[in-house]
Short mmCIF file of C-alpha atoms in Angstrom, two decimals:
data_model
loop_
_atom_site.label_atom_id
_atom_site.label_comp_id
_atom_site.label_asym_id
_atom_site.label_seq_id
_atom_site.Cartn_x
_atom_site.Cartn_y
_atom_site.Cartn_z
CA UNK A 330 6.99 12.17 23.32
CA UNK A 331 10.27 12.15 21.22
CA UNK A 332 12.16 11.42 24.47
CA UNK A 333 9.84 8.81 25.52
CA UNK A 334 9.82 6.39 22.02
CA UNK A 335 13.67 6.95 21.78
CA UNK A 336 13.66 5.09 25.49
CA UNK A 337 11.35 2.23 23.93
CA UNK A 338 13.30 1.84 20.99
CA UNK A 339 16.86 1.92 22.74
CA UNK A 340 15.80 0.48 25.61
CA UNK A 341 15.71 -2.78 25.06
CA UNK A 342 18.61 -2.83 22.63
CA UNK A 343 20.93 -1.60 25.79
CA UNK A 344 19.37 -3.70 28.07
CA UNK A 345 20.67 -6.73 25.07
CA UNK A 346 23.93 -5.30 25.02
CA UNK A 347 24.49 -5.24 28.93
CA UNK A 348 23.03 -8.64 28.80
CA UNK A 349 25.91 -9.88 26.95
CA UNK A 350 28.07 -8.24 29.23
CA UNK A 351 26.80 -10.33 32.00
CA UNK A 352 26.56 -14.06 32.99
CA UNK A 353 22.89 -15.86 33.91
CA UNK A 354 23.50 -14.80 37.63
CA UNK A 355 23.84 -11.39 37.10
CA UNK A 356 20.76 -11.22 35.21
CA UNK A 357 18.69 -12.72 37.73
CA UNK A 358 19.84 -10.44 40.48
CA UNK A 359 20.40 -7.38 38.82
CA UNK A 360 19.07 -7.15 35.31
CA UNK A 361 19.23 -3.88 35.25
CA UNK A 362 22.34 -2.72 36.57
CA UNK A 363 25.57 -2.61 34.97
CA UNK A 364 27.60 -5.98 34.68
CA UNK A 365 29.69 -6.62 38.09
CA UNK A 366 32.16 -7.94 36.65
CA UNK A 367 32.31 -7.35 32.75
CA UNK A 368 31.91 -10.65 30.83
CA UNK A 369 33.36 -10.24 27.65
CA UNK A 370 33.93 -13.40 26.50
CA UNK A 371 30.36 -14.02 25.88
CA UNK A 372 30.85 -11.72 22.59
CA UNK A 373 34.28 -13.45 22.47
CA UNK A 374 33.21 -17.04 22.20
CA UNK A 375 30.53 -15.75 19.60
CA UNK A 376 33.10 -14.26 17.61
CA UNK A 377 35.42 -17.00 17.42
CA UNK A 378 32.61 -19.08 16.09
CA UNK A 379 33.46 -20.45 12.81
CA UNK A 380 29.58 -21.26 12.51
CA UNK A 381 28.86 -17.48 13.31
CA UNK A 382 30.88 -16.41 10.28
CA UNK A 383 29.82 -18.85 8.24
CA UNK A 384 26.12 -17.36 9.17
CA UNK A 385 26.61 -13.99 8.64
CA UNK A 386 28.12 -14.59 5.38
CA UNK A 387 25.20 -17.24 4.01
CA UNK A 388 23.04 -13.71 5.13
CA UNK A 389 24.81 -11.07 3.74
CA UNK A 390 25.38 -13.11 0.30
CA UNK A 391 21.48 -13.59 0.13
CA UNK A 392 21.04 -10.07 0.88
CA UNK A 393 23.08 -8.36 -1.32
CA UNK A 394 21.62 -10.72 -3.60
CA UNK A 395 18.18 -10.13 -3.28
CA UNK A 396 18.93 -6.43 -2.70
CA UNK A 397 21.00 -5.71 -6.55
CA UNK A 398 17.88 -7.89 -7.86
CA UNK A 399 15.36 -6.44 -6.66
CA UNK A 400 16.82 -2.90 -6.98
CA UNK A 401 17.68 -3.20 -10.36
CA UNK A 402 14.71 -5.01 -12.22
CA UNK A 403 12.41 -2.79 -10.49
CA UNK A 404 13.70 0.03 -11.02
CA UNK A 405 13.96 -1.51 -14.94
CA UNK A 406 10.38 -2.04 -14.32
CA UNK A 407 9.20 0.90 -12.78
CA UNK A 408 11.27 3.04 -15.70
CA UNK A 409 8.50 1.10 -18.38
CA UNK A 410 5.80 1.72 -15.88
CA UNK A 411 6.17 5.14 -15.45
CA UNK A 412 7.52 6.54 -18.58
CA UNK A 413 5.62 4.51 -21.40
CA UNK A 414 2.34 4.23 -22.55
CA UNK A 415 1.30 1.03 -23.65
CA UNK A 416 -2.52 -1.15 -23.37
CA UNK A 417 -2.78 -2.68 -20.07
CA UNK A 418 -0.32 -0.94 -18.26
CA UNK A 419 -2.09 0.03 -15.77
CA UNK A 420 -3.41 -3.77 -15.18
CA UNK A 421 0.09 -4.92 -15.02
CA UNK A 422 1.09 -2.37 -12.18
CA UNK A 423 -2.14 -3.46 -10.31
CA UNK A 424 -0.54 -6.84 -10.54
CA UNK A 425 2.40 -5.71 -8.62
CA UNK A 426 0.32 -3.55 -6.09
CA UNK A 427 -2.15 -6.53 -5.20
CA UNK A 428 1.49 -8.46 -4.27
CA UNK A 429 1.13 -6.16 -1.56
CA UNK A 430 -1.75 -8.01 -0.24
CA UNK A 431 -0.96 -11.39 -0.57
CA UNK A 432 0.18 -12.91 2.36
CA UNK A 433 3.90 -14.55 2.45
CA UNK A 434 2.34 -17.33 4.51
CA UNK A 435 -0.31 -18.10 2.30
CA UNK A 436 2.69 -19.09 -0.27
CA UNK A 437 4.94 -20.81 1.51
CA UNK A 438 3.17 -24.35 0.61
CA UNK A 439 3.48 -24.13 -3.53
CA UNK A 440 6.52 -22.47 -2.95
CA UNK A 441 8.56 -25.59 -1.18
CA UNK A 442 6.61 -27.36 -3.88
CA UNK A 443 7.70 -25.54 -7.11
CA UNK A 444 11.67 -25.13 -5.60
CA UNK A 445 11.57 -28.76 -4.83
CA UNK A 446 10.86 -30.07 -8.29
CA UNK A 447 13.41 -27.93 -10.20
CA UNK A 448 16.21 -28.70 -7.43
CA UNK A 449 16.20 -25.36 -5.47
CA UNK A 450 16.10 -27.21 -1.75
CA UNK A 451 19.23 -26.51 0.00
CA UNK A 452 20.36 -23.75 -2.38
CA UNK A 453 20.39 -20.20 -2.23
CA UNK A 454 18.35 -19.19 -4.71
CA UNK A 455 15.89 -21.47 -3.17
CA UNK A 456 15.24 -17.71 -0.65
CA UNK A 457 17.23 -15.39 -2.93
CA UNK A 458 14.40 -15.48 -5.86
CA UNK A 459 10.98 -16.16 -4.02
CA UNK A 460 12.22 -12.78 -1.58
CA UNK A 461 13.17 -11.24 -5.13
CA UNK A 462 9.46 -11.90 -6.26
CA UNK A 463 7.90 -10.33 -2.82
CA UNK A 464 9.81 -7.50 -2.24
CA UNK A 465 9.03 -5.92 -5.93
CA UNK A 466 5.56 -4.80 -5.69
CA UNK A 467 7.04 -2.02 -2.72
CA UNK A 468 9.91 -1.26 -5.31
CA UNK A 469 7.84 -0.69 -7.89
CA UNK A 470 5.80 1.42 -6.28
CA UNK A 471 7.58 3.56 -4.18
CA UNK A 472 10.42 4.07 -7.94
CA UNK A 473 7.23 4.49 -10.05
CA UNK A 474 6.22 7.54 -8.12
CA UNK A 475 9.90 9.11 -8.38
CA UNK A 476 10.57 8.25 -12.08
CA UNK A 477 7.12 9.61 -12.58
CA UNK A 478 8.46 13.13 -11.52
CA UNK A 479 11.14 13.31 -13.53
CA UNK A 480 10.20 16.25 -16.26
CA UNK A 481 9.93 15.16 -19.92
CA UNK A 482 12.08 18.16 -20.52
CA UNK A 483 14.65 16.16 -18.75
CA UNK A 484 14.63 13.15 -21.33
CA UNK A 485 14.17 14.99 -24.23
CA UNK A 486 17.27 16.96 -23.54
CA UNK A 487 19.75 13.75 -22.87
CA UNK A 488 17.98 12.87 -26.21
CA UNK A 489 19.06 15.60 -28.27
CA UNK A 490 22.28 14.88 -27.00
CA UNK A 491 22.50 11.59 -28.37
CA UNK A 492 21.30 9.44 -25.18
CA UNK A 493 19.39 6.29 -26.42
CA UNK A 494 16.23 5.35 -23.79
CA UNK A 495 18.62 3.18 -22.04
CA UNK A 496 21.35 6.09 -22.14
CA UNK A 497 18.87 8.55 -20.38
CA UNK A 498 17.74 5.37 -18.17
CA UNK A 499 21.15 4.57 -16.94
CA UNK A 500 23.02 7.61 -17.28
CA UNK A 501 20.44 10.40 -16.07
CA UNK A 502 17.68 8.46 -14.35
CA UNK A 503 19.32 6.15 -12.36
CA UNK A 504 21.62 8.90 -10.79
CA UNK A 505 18.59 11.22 -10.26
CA UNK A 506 16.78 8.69 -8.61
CA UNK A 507 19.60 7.56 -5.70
CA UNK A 508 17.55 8.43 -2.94
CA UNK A 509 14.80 6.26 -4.11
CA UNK A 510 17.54 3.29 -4.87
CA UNK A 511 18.72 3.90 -1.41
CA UNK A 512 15.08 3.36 0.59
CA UNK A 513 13.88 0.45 -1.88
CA UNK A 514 17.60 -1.12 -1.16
CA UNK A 515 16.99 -1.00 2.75
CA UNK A 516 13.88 -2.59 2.56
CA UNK A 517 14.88 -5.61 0.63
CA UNK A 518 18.03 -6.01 2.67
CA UNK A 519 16.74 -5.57 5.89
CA UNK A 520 13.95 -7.97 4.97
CA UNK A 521 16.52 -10.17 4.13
CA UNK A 522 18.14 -10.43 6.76
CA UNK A 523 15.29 -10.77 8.89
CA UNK A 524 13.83 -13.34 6.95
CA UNK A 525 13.38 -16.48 9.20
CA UNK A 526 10.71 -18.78 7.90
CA UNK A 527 11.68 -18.84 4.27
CA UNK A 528 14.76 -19.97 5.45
CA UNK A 529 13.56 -22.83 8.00
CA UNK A 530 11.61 -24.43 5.18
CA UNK A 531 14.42 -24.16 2.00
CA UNK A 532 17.65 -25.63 3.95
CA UNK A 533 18.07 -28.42 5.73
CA UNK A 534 21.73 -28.45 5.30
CA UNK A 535 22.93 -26.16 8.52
CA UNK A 536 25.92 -24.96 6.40
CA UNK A 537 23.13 -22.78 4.51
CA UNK A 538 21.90 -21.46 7.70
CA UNK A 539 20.84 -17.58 8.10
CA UNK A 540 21.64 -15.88 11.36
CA UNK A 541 17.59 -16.39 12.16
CA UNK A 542 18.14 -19.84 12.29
CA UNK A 543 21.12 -19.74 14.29
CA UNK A 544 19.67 -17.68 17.01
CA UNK A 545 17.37 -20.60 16.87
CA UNK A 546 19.52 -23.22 17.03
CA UNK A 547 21.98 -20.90 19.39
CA UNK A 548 19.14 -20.10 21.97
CA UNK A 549 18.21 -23.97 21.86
CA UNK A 550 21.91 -24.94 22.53
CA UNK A 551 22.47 -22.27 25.31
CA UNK A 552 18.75 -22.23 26.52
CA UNK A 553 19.95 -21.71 30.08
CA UNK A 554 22.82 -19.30 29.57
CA UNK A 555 20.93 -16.64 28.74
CA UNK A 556 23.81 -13.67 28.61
CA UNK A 557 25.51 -15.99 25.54
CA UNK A 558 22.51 -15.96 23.91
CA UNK A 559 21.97 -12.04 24.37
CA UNK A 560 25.55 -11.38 22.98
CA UNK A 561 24.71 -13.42 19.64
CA UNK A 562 21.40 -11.49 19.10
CA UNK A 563 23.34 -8.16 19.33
CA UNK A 564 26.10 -10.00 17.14
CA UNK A 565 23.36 -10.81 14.48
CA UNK A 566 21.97 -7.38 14.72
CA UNK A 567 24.56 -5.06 14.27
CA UNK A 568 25.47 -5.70 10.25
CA UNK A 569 21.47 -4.82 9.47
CA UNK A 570 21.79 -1.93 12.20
CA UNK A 571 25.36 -0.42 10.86
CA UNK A 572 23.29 -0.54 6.61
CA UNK A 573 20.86 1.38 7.94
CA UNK A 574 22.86 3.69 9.46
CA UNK A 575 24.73 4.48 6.39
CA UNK A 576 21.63 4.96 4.22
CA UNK A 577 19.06 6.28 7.30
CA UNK A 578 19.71 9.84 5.58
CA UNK A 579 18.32 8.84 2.42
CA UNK A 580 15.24 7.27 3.79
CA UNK A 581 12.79 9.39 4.18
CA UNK A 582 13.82 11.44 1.38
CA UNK A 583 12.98 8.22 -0.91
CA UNK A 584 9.56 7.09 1.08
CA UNK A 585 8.46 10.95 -0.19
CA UNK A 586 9.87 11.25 -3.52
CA UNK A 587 7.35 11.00 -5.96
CA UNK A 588 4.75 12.12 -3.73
CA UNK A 589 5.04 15.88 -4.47
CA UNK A 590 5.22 17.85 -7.56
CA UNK A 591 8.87 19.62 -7.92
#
């Protein structure tokens, strides 16, 4: 069963990266087969794309962005959540939990309203703080349940040694609780960068553009070359695919933390 989802998942991603490798004819014929001959400069012409770069970087600023943001005020959050008792705290966190359930969709209509009349159209923050605002319910959640672990003894003991609450916070917890900062921070960036609609509705200026919308525009410009358009979705893919790789070991361990007593 292993064997037979590792073929679904990598399957198509080699069948992309062949693709590239190939030209429209080759594809038809043999889809596939391995390229006869290698086509290179499909990945070539991508790469010396001065609109490519200037893609990847508009993504990669709004996802580290969005990622330090979202890590750090909820894990700021989830710290007063989880360690303090105070009336209506449990109210507030359902507030974040029912985020959950509200649809992105559903939003997008006030949204280009509200960004519109305080000048946020065509500028980053336009997607950085509206993805800020969805991906913290998850955050909070999922650091919640860690911080929630963490013994008293552990606190009361950076305490005595003269740690203030934002000592232990950012000193002791904040260490302790990598694994957690690690899953949360794949999430956001990963949503991130997969983020298309957002996107489509906040910039109109195609200097702003996300990688999303140039496959768009890339697949509409090269709708009958089909290899070229295969070797810029593997292009696009691989900085999302390479941040997951470093921090795939400290996934699961973060989705479960919290979950157990220990």
């Amino acid at each position: 069963m292993a064997l037979g989802l590792a073929v679904l998942i990598v399957g198509p991603l080699l069948f992309a990266v062949l693709g590239g490798f190939k030209d429209s004819a080759q594809l038809s014929q043999n889809p596939f087969g391995l390229p006869s001959p290698w086509r290179p400069e499909n990945y070539g012409d991508v790469l010396a794309s001065d609109t490519f770069w200037r893609q990847v970087f508009n993504s990669m600023l709004i996802g580290v962005v969005t990622t330090v943001l979202v890590a750090g005020l909820g894990a700021m959050a989830s710290f007063v959540f989880a360690r303090y008792a105070f009336r209506g705290r449990e109210a507030f966190f359902m507030l974040f939990t029912v985020g959950l359930m509200f649809p992105f969709a559903a939003a997008i209509l006030p949204l280009f309203v509200l960004l519109r009349s305080i000048g946020l159209l065509d500028n980053y923050l336009g997607v950085i703080l509206p993805q800020v605002a969805f991906g913290l319910p998850i955050t909070i959640i999922i650091l919640r349940g860690f911080f929630r672990e963490i013994p008293r003894e552990v606190e009361e003991a950076a305490i005595l040694d003269g740690c203030s609450p934002f000592g232990f916070f950012f000193k002791v917890l904040l260490p302790m609780a990598r694994p957690a900062l690690a899953t949360v921070s794949v999430l956001a960036i990963v949503a991130s960068w997969n983020n298309f609609f957002l996107p489509l509705v906040m910039f109109t200026d195609p200097s702003l553009w996300t990688l999303p919308l140039g496959v768009q525009q890339f697949q509409g410009q090269y709708a009958s070359d089909t290899a070229r358009v295969m070797a810029y979705l593997v292009l696009a893919m691989l900085p999302a695919l390479a941040f997951y790789a470093v921090a795939e070991r400290h996934l699961a361990g973060g989705l479960t933390a919290g979950a157990t007593k220990g």
